[in-house]
């Protein structure tokens, strides 16, 4: 795989160094059949060090999840060798079925069919709370 010549795919750039693996896990990239590369600790003028994830294939990714893990990341979508969109991601106000509540007594833990919903309650400190029991994410 030539990581610099993606024809159709997604490049997640400006990931905080160390968060690349976290995103890889949470986005479920291990299950993709196309080539996926994580490049760690790349020198960056803006961040000092950053991680980059390159996905060489067409796939849907969860932007909310990226915004939750790393709101400073940017996502580049490449189609036919051209950059068709570059977007920075903000922290989503609401996370639906992205993370699970850790409180074992929470109704969302006991009622499996309930949607897991977390709300951003403190943007500055990146605090999400469960909609049902208000536990921190
Ligand atoms: Zn809860």
mmCIF file of C-alpha atoms and ligand atoms in Angstrom:
data_model
loop_
_atom_site.group_PDB
_atom_site.id
_atom_site.type_symbol
_atom_site.label_atom_id
_atom_site.label_comp_id
_atom_site.label_asym_id
_atom_site.label_seq_id
_atom_site.Cartn_x
_atom_site.Cartn_y
_atom_site.Cartn_z
ATOM 1 C CA UNK A 1 0.000 0.000 0.000
ATOM 2 C CA UNK A 2 1.337 3.361 -0.975
ATOM 3 C CA UNK A 3 -0.038 5.518 1.766
ATOM 4 C CA UNK A 4 0.450 8.705 -0.176
ATOM 5 C CA UNK A 5 -1.601 7.731 -3.151
ATOM 6 C CA UNK A 6 -5.083 6.938 -2.027
ATOM 7 C CA UNK A 7 -7.551 7.001 -4.902
ATOM 8 C CA UNK A 8 -10.721 6.490 -2.924
ATOM 9 C CA UNK A 9 -10.621 6.690 0.797
ATOM 10 C CA UNK A 10 -10.390 8.708 3.942
ATOM 11 C CA UNK A 11 -7.499 10.336 5.707
ATOM 12 C CA UNK A 12 -7.987 11.373 9.305
ATOM 13 C CA UNK A 13 -5.343 13.966 9.987
ATOM 14 C CA UNK A 14 -4.229 16.073 12.968
ATOM 15 C CA UNK A 15 -5.070 13.364 15.447
ATOM 16 C CA UNK A 16 -3.566 14.083 18.842
ATOM 17 C CA UNK A 17 -0.494 11.867 19.181
ATOM 18 C CA UNK A 18 -1.524 8.695 20.953
ATOM 19 C CA UNK A 19 -5.184 8.875 19.985
ATOM 20 C CA UNK A 20 -4.685 7.127 16.667
ATOM 21 C CA UNK A 21 -4.988 3.670 18.179
ATOM 22 C CA UNK A 22 -8.005 4.699 20.249
ATOM 23 C CA UNK A 23 -9.782 5.910 17.130
ATOM 24 C CA UNK A 24 -8.762 2.787 15.262
ATOM 25 C CA UNK A 25 -10.385 0.647 17.951
ATOM 26 C CA UNK A 26 -13.514 2.731 18.420
ATOM 27 C CA UNK A 27 -14.159 3.195 14.711
ATOM 28 C CA UNK A 28 -13.871 -0.557 14.259
ATOM 29 C CA UNK A 29 -11.266 -0.166 11.531
ATOM 30 C CA UNK A 30 -9.897 -3.624 12.280
ATOM 31 C CA UNK A 31 -12.992 -5.064 10.633
ATOM 32 C CA UNK A 32 -12.421 -3.264 7.329
ATOM 33 C CA UNK A 33 -11.189 -5.343 4.432
ATOM 34 C CA UNK A 34 -9.352 -2.495 2.738
ATOM 35 C CA UNK A 35 -5.841 -1.336 3.673
ATOM 36 C CA UNK A 36 -5.715 0.840 6.795
ATOM 37 C CA UNK A 37 -2.589 2.555 8.048
ATOM 38 C CA UNK A 38 -1.940 4.291 11.325
ATOM 39 C CA UNK A 39 1.041 6.568 11.254
ATOM 40 C CA UNK A 40 2.120 7.599 14.697
ATOM 41 C CA UNK A 41 4.080 10.545 16.002
ATOM 42 C CA UNK A 42 4.352 12.425 12.750
ATOM 43 C CA UNK A 43 6.016 15.809 13.176
ATOM 44 C CA UNK A 44 3.505 18.614 12.885
ATOM 45 C CA UNK A 45 4.062 22.347 13.072
ATOM 46 C CA UNK A 46 0.682 22.852 14.669
ATOM 47 C CA UNK A 47 0.619 20.008 17.179
ATOM 48 C CA UNK A 48 4.223 19.036 17.685
ATOM 49 C CA UNK A 49 3.370 15.413 17.084
ATOM 50 C CA UNK A 50 0.294 13.929 15.546
ATOM 51 C CA UNK A 51 -1.149 10.648 14.391
ATOM 52 C CA UNK A 52 -2.677 10.035 10.990
ATOM 53 C CA UNK A 53 -5.026 7.280 9.892
ATOM 54 C CA UNK A 54 -5.330 6.408 6.227
ATOM 55 C CA UNK A 55 -8.087 4.229 4.936
ATOM 56 C CA UNK A 56 -7.566 3.094 1.370
ATOM 57 C CA UNK A 57 -11.105 2.244 0.414
ATOM 58 C CA UNK A 58 -14.625 3.592 0.463
ATOM 59 C CA UNK A 59 -16.218 3.286 3.821
ATOM 60 C CA UNK A 60 -18.557 5.117 6.135
ATOM 61 C CA UNK A 61 -17.047 6.458 9.295
ATOM 62 C CA UNK A 62 -18.702 7.891 12.349
ATOM 63 C CA UNK A 63 -17.830 11.581 12.503
ATOM 64 C CA UNK A 64 -19.437 11.950 15.926
ATOM 65 C CA UNK A 65 -17.106 9.353 17.288
ATOM 66 C CA UNK A 66 -14.070 11.143 15.893
ATOM 67 C CA UNK A 67 -15.350 14.420 17.331
ATOM 68 C CA UNK A 68 -15.774 12.748 20.681
ATOM 69 C CA UNK A 69 -12.315 11.203 20.766
ATOM 70 C CA UNK A 70 -10.447 14.019 19.133
ATOM 71 C CA UNK A 71 -12.247 17.227 18.180
ATOM 72 C CA UNK A 72 -9.064 18.650 16.675
ATOM 73 C CA UNK A 73 -8.844 15.987 14.006
ATOM 74 C CA UNK A 74 -9.619 16.751 10.391
ATOM 75 C CA UNK A 75 -11.148 14.315 7.962
ATOM 76 C CA UNK A 76 -10.188 14.342 4.301
ATOM 77 C CA UNK A 77 -12.342 12.428 1.889
ATOM 78 C CA UNK A 78 -10.621 11.405 -1.323
ATOM 79 C CA UNK A 79 -12.482 10.333 -4.435
ATOM 80 C CA UNK A 80 -10.824 9.473 -7.738
ATOM 81 C CA UNK A 81 -7.529 10.787 -6.438
ATOM 82 C CA UNK A 82 -8.944 14.195 -5.564
ATOM 83 C CA UNK A 83 -9.645 15.727 -2.217
ATOM 84 C CA UNK A 84 -13.419 16.209 -2.262
ATOM 85 C CA UNK A 85 -13.945 17.357 1.260
ATOM 86 C CA UNK A 86 -11.881 18.442 4.152
ATOM 87 C CA UNK A 87 -13.662 19.044 7.361
ATOM 88 C CA UNK A 88 -12.716 19.722 10.877
ATOM 89 C CA UNK A 89 -14.888 18.129 13.439
ATOM 90 C CA UNK A 90 -16.415 19.693 16.451
ATOM 91 C CA UNK A 91 -17.460 17.884 19.572
ATOM 92 C CA UNK A 92 -20.948 16.549 18.993
ATOM 93 C CA UNK A 93 -23.632 17.826 21.384
ATOM 94 C CA UNK A 94 -25.045 14.369 21.643
ATOM 95 C CA UNK A 95 -23.581 10.900 21.277
ATOM 96 C CA UNK A 96 -26.023 8.224 20.238
ATOM 97 C CA UNK A 97 -24.846 4.618 20.461
ATOM 98 C CA UNK A 98 -21.209 5.639 20.415
ATOM 99 C CA UNK A 99 -20.204 4.838 23.961
ATOM 100 C CA UNK A 100 -21.818 2.786 26.681
ATOM 101 C CA UNK A 101 -22.663 3.891 30.191
ATOM 102 C CA UNK A 102 -20.300 2.378 32.738
ATOM 103 C CA UNK A 103 -22.723 2.585 35.623
ATOM 104 C CA UNK A 104 -23.951 -0.986 36.213
ATOM 105 C CA UNK A 105 -27.134 0.311 37.857
ATOM 106 C CA UNK A 106 -27.992 2.609 34.938
ATOM 107 C CA UNK A 107 -31.224 1.743 33.167
ATOM 108 C CA UNK A 108 -29.304 1.652 29.862
ATOM 109 C CA UNK A 109 -27.114 -1.130 31.294
ATOM 110 C CA UNK A 110 -30.034 -3.254 32.410
ATOM 111 C CA UNK A 111 -32.397 -2.517 29.527
ATOM 112 C CA UNK A 112 -30.269 -3.654 26.615
ATOM 113 C CA UNK A 113 -32.624 -2.335 23.941
ATOM 114 C CA UNK A 114 -32.322 1.254 25.138
ATOM 115 C CA UNK A 115 -30.362 3.671 22.997
ATOM 116 C CA UNK A 116 -27.138 4.819 24.631
ATOM 117 C CA UNK A 117 -27.320 8.599 24.732
ATOM 118 C CA UNK A 118 -24.742 10.949 26.150
ATOM 119 C CA UNK A 119 -24.977 14.726 26.210
ATOM 120 C CA UNK A 120 -22.125 17.191 26.163
ATOM 121 C CA UNK A 121 -22.509 19.042 29.443
ATOM 122 C CA UNK A 122 -19.169 20.792 29.668
ATOM 123 C CA UNK A 123 -17.485 21.580 26.399
ATOM 124 C CA UNK A 124 -14.393 23.123 27.935
ATOM 125 C CA UNK A 125 -13.559 20.024 29.953
ATOM 126 C CA UNK A 126 -15.008 17.638 27.396
ATOM 127 C CA UNK A 127 -17.515 16.115 29.779
ATOM 128 C CA UNK A 128 -20.263 13.889 28.489
ATOM 129 C CA UNK A 129 -22.970 12.597 30.769
ATOM 130 C CA UNK A 130 -25.344 9.730 30.375
ATOM 131 C CA UNK A 131 -28.850 10.930 29.557
ATOM 132 C CA UNK A 132 -30.381 8.440 31.986
ATOM 133 C CA UNK A 133 -28.194 8.458 35.082
ATOM 134 C CA UNK A 134 -25.944 11.469 34.449
ATOM 135 C CA UNK A 135 -22.790 9.400 34.958
ATOM 136 C CA UNK A 136 -19.734 10.813 33.274
ATOM 137 C CA UNK A 137 -18.593 9.050 30.139
HETATM 138 ZN ZN1 LIG B 1 -26.144 5.773 32.574
#
